[in-house]
PDB file of C-alpha atoms (C1' of nucleotides) in Angstrom:
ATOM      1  CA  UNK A1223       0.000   0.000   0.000  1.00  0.00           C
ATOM      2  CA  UNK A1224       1.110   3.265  -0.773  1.00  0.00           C
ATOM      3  CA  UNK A1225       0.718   6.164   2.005  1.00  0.00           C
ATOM      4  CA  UNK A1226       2.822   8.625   2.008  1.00  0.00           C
ATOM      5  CA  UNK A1227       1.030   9.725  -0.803  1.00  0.00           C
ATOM      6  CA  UNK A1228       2.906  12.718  -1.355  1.00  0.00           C
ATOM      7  CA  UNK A1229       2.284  15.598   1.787  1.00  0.00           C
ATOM      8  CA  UNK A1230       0.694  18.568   2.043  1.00  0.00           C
ATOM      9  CA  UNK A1231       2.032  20.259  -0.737  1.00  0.00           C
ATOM     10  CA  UNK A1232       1.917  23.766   0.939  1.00  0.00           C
ATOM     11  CA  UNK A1233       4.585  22.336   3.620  1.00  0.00           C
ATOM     12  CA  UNK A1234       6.829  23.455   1.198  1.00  0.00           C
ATOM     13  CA  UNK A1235       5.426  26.291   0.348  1.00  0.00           C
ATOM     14  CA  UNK A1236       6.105  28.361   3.445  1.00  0.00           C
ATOM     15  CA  UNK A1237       9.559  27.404   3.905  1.00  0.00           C
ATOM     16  CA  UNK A1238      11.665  29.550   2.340  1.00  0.00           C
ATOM     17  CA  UNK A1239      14.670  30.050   3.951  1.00  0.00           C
ATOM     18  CA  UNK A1240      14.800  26.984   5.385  1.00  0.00           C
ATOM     19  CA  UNK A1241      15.431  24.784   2.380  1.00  0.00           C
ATOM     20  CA  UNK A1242      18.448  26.292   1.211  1.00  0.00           C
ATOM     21  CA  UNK A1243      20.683  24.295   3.288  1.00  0.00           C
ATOM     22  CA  UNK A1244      21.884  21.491   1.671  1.00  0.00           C
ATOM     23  CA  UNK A1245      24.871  21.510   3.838  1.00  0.00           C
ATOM     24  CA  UNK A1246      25.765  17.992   4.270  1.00  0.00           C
ATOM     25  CA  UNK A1247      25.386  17.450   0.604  1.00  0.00           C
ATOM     26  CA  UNK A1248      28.166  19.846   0.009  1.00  0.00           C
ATOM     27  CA  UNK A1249      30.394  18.363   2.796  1.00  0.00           C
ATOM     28  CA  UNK A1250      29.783  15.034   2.181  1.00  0.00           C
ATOM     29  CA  UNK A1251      31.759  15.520  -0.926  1.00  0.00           C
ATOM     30  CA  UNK A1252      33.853  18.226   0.253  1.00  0.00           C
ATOM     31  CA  UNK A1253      35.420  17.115   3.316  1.00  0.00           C
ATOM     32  CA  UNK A1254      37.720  14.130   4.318  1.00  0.00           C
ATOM     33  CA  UNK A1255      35.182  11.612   3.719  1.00  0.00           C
ATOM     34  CA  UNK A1256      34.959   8.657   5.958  1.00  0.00           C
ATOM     35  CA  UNK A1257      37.201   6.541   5.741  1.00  0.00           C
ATOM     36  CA  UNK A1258      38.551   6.364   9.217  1.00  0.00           C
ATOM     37  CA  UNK A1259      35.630   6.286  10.646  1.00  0.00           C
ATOM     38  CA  UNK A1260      35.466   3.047  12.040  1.00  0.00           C
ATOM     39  CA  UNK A1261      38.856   2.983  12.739  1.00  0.00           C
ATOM     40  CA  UNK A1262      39.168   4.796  16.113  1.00  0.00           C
ATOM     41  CA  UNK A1263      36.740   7.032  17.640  1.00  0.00           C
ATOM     42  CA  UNK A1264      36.891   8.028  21.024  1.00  0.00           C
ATOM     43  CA  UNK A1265      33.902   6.682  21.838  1.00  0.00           C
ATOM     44  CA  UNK A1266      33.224   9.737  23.950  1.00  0.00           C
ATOM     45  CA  UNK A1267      34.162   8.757  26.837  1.00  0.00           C
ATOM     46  CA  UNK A1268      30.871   8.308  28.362  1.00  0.00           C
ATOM     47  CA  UNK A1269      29.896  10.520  31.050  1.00  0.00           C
ATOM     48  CA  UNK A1270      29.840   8.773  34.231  1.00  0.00           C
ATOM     49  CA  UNK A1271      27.030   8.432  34.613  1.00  0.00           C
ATOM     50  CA  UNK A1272      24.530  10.627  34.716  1.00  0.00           C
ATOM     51  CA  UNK A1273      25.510  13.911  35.241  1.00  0.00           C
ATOM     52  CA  UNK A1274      24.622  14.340  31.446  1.00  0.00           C
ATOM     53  CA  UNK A1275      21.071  14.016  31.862  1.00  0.00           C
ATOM     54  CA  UNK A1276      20.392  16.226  34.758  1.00  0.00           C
ATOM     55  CA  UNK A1277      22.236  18.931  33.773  1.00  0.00           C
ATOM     56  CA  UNK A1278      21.043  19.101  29.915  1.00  0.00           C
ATOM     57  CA  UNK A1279      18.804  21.841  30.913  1.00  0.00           C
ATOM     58  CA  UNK A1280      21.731  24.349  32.234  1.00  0.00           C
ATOM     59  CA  UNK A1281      21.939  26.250  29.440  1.00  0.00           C
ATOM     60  CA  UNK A1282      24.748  27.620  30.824  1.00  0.00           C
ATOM     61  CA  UNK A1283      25.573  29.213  27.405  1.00  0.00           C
ATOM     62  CA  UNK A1284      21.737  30.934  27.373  1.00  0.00           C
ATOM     63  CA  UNK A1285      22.878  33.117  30.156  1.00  0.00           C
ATOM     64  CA  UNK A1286      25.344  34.474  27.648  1.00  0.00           C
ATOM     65  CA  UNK A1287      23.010  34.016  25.070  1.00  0.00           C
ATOM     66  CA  UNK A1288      21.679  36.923  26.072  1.00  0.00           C
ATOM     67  CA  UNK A1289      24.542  39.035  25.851  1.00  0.00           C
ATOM     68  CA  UNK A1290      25.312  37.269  22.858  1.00  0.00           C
ATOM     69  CA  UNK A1291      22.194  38.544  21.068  1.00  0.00           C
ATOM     70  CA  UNK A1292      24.141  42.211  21.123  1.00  0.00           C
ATOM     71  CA  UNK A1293      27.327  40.120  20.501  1.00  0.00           C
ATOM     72  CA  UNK A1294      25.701  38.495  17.716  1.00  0.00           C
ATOM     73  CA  UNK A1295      27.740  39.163  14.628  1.00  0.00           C
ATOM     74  CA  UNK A1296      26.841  38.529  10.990  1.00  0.00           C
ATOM     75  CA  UNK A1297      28.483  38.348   8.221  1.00  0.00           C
ATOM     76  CA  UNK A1298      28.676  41.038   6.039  1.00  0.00           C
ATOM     77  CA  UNK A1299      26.389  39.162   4.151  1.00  0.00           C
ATOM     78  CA  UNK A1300      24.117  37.825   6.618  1.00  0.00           C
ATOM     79  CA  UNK A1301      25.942  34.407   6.851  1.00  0.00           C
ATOM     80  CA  UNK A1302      25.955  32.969  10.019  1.00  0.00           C
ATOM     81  CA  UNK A1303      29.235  33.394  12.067  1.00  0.00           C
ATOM     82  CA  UNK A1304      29.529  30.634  13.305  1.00  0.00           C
ATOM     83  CA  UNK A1305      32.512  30.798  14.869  1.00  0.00           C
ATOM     84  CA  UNK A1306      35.457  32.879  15.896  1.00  0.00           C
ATOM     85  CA  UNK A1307      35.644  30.821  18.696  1.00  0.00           C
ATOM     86  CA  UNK A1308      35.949  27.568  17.565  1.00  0.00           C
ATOM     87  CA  UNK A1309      38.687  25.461  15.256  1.00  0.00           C
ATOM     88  CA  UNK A1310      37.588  22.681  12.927  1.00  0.00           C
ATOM     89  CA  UNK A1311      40.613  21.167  14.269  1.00  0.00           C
ATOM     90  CA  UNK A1312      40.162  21.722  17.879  1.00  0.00           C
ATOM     91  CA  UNK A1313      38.454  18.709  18.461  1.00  0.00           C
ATOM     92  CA  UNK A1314      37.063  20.189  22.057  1.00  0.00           C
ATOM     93  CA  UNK A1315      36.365  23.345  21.790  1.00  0.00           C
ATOM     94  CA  UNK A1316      33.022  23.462  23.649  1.00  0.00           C
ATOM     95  CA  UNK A1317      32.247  27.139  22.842  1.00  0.00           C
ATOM     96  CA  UNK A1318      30.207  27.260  19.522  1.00  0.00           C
ATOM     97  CA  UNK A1319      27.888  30.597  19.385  1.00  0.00           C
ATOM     98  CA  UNK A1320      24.469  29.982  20.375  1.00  0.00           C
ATOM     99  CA  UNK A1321      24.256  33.464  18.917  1.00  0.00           C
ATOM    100  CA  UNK A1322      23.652  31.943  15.611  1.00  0.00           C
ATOM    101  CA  UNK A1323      20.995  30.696  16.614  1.00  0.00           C
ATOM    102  CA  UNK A1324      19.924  33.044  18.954  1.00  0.00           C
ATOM    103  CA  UNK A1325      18.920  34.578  15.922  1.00  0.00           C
ATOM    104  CA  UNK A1326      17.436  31.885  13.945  1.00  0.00           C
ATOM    105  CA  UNK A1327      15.678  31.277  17.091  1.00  0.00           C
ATOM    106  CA  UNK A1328      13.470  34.212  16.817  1.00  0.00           C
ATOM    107  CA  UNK A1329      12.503  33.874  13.496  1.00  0.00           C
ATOM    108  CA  UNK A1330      11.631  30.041  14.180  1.00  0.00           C
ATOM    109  CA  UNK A1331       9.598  30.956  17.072  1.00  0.00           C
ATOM    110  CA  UNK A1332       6.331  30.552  14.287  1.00  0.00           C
ATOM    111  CA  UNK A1333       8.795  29.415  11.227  1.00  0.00           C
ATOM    112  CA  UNK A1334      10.813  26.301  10.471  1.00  0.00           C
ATOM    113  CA  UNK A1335      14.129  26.888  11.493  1.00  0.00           C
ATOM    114  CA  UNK A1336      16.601  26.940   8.663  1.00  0.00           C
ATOM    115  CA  UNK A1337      18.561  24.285   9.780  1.00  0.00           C
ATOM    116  CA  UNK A1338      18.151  20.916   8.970  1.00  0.00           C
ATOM    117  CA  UNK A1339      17.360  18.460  11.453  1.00  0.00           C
ATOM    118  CA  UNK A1340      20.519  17.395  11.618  1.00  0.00           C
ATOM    119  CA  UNK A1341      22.040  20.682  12.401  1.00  0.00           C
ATOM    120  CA  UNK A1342      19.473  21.064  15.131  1.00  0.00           C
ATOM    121  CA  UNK A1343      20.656  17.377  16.482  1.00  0.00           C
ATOM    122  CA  UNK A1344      24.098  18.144  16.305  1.00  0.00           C
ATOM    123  CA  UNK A1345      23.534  21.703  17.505  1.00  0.00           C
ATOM    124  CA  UNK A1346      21.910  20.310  20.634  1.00  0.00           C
ATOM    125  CA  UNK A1347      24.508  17.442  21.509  1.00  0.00           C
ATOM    126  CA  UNK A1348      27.272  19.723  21.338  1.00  0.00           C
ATOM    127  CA  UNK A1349      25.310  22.149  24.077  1.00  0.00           C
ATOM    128  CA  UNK A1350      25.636  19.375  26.526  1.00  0.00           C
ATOM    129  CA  UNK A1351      27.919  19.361  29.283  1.00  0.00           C
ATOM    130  CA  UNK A1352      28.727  16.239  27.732  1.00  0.00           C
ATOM    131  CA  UNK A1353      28.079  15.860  24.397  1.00  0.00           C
ATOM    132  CA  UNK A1354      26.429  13.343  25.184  1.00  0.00           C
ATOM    133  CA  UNK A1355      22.258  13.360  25.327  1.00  0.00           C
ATOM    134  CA  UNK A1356      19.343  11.087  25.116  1.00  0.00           C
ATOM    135  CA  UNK A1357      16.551  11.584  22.417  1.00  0.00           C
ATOM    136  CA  UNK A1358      14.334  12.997  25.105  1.00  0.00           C
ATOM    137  CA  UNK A1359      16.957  15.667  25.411  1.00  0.00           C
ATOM    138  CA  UNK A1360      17.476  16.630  22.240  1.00  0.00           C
ATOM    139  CA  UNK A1361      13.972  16.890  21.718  1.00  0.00           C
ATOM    140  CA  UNK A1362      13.876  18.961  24.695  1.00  0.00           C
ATOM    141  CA  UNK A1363      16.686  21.154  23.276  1.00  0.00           C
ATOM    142  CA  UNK A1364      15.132  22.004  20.055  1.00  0.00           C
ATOM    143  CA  UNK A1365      11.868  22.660  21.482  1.00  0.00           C
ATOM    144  CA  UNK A1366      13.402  24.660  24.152  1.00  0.00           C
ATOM    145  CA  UNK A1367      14.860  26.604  21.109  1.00  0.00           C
ATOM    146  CA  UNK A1368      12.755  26.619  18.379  1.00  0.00           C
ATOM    147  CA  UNK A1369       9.013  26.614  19.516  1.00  0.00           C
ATOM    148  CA  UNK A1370       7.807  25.910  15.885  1.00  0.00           C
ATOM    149  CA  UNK A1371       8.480  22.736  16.734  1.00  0.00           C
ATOM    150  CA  UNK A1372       5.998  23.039  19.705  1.00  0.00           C
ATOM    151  CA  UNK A1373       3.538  23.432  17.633  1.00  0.00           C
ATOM    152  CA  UNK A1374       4.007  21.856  14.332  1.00  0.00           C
ATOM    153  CA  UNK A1375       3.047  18.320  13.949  1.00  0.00           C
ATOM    154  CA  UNK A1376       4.220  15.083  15.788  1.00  0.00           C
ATOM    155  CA  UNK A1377       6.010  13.715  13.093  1.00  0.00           C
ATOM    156  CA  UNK A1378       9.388  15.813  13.587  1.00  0.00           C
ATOM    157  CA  UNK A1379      10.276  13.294  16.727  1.00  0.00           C
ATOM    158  CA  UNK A1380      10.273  10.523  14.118  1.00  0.00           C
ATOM    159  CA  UNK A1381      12.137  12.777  11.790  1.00  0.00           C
ATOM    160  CA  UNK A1382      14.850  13.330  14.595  1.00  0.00           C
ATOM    161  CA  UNK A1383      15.086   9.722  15.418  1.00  0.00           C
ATOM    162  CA  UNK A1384      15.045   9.168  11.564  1.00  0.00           C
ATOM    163  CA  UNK A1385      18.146  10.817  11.352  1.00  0.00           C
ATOM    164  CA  UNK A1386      20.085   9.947  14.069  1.00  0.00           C
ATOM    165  CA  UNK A1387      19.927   6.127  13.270  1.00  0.00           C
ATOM    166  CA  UNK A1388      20.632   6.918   9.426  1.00  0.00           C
ATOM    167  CA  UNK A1389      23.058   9.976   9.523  1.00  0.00           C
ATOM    168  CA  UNK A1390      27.224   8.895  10.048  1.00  0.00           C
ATOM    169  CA  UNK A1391      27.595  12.530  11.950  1.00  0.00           C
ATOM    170  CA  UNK A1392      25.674  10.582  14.883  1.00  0.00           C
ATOM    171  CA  UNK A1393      26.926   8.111  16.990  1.00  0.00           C
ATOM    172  CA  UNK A1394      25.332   5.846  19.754  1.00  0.00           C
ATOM    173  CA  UNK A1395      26.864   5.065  23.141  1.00  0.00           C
ATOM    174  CA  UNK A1396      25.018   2.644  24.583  1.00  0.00           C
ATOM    175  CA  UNK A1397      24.878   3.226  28.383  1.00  0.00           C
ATOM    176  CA  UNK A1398      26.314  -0.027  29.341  1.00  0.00           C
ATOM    177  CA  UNK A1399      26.678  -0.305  33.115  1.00  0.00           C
ATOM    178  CA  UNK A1400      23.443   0.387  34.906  1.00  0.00           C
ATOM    179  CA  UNK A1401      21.236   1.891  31.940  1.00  0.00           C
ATOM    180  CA  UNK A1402      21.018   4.503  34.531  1.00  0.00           C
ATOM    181  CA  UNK A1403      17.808   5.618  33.893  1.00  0.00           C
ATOM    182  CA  UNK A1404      16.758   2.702  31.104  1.00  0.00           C
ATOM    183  CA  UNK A1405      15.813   4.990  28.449  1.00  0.00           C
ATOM    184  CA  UNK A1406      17.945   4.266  25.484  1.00  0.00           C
ATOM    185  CA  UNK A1407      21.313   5.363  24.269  1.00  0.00           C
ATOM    186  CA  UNK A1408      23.254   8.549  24.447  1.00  0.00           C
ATOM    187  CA  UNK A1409      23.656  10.195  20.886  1.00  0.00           C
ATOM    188  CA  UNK A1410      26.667  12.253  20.334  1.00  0.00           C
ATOM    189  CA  UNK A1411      28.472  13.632  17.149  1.00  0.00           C
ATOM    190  CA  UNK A1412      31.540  11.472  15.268  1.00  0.00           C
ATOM    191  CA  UNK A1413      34.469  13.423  15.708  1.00  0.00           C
ATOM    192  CA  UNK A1414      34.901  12.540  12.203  1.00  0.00           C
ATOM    193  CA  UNK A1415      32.262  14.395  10.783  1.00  0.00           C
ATOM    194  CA  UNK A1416      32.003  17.363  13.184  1.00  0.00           C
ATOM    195  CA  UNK A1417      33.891  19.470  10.713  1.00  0.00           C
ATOM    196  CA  UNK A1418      31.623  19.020   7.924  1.00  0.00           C
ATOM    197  CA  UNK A1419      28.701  19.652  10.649  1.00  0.00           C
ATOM    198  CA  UNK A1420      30.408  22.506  11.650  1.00  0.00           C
ATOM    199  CA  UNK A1421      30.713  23.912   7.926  1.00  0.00           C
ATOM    200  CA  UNK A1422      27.069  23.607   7.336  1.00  0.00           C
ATOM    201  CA  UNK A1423      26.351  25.491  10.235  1.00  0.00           C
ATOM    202  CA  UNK A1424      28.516  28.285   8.407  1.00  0.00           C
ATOM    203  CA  UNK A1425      26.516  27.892   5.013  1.00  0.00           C
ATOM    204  CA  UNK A1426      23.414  28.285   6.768  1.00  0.00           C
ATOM    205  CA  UNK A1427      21.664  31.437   4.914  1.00  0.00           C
ATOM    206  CA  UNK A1428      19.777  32.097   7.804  1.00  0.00           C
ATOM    207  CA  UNK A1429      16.741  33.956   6.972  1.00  0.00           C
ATOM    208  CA  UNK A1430      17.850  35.038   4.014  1.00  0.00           C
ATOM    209  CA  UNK A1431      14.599  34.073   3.421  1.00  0.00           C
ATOM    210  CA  UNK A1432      12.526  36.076   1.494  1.00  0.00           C
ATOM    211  CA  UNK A1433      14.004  35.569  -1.584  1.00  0.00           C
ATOM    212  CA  UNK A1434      14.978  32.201  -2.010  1.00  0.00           C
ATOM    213  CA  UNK A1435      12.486  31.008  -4.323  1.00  0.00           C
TER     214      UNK A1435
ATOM    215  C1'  DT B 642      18.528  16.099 -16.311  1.00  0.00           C
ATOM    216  C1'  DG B 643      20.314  12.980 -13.054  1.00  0.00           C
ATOM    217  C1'  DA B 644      22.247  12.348  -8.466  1.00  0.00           C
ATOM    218  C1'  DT B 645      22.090  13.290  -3.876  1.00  0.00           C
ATOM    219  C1'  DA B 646      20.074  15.318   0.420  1.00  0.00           C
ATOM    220  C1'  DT B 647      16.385  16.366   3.234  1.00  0.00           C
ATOM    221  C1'  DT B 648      11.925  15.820   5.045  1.00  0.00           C
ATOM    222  C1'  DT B 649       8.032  13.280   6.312  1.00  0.00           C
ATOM    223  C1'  DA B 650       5.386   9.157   7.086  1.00  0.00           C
ATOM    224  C1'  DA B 651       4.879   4.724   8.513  1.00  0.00           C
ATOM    225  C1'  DA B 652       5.875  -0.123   9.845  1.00  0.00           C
ATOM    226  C1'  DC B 653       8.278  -2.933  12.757  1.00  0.00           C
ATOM    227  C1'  DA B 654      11.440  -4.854  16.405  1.00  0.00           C
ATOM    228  C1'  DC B 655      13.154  -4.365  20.878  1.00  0.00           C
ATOM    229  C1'  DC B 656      13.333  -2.951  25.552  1.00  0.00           C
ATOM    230  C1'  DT B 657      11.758  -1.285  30.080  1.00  0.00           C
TER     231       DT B 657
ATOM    232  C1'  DC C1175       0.505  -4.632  27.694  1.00  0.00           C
ATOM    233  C1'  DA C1176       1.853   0.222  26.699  1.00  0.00           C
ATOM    234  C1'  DG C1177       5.070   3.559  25.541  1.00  0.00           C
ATOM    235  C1'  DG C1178       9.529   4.956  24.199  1.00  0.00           C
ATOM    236  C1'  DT C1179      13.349   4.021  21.414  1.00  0.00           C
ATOM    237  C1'  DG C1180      15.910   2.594  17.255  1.00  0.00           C
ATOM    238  C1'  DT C1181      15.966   0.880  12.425  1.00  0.00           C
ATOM    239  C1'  DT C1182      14.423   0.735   7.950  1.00  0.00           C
ATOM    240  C1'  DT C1183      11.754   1.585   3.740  1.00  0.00           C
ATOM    241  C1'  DA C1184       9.496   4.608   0.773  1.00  0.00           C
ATOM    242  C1'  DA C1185       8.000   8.682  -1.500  1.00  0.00           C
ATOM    243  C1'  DA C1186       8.050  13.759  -2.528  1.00  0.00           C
ATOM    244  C1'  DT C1187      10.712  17.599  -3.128  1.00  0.00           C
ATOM    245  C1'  DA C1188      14.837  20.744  -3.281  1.00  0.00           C
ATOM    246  C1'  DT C1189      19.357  21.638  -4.550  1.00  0.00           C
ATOM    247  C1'  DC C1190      23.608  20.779  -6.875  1.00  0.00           C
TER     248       DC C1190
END
DNA sequence: TGATATTTAAACACCT
DNA sequence: CAGGTGTTTAAATATC
């Protein structure tokens, strides 16, 4: 049987912005493909335990966020700045500007964010203390951050599971000892493919909206 | 125009 | 058993 039978066709219409992305298509061929990727990854170094989970909410980052929103820079062109304050190569560096999407933020507040869901997924694990976090949380994060998704239909959930079982950038740490609180796996981002993650962060139009299309 | 990515929907298996 | 989680397939559409 056939259902899916093609959706609302005026989804697409009112997402402008948003579809420009196309980032990982661009890295995927761009950057150091995998290769390696099996070969060693630190495995993130699970969190003990469970400090990840409680602490997920801190936001530690959205008391600067604040700040940030005056600190905000854009490009000259409106691209996102992603980051003067983080390296491709640093493989820590924790600091990433929420101001980028501090902005985006606001304009998703009714609108589809103009990130893909796998921006949003990544953009969320790397907020974590550990960069570490649970479906829940990431759900939590990008509602947290972008109410559209309050609102808009159920099916994003699946599309965020969806993607973190078929996208390479995510990786799944089973929490082995204890399944401390014996709700699945922690998701976090494969070293690997952080960079590219990281560059279609940068590509992200933001709102150019208006006139794509 | 074809290939690839993204999004969305849905079915299913597994686990707690 | 129910609900959440994780995987997979499929189709429509957008972008390169």
């Amino acid at each position: 049987m056939g259902p899916v039978i093609g959706m609302t066709p005026d989804k697409r219409a009112e997402t402008p912005g948003a579809e420009k992305i196309a980032g990982l298509s661009q890295i995927y061929k761009m950057g150091s493909l995998p290769e390696a990727v099996d070969a060693a990854r630190p495995k993130a170094t699970l969190v003990d335990s469970e400090s990840a989970d409680d602490e997920l909410t801190n936001l530690n980052w959205l008391h600067e966020s604040t700040n940030l929103l005056t600190n905000f820079s854009l490009g000259s062109e409106g691209l996102p700045i992603v980051s003067p304050l983080y390296d491709i190569e640093g493989d820590d560096v924790p600091s990433f500007g929420p101001a980028c999407y501090q902005n985006a933020e606001k304009k998703s507040a009714t609108s589809k964010p103009p990130y893909s869901f796998s921006l949003l997924i990544y953009m969320a694990i790397e907020h974590s203390p550990n960069k570490c976090l649970p479906v829940k949380e990431i759900y939590s994060w990008i509602l947290d951050h972008f109410p559209y998704f309050a609102t808009a239909p159920t099916g994003w959930k699946n599309s965020v599971r969806h993607n973190l079982s078929l996208n390479k950038c995510f990786q799944k740490v089973e929490r082995s000892h204890g399944k401390v609180n014996g709700k699945g796996s922690l998701w976090c981002v494969d070293p690997e493919y952080k960079p590219n993650l990281i560059q279609a962060l940068k590509k992200q139009p933001f709102s150019s909206a208006s006139s794509q299309k």
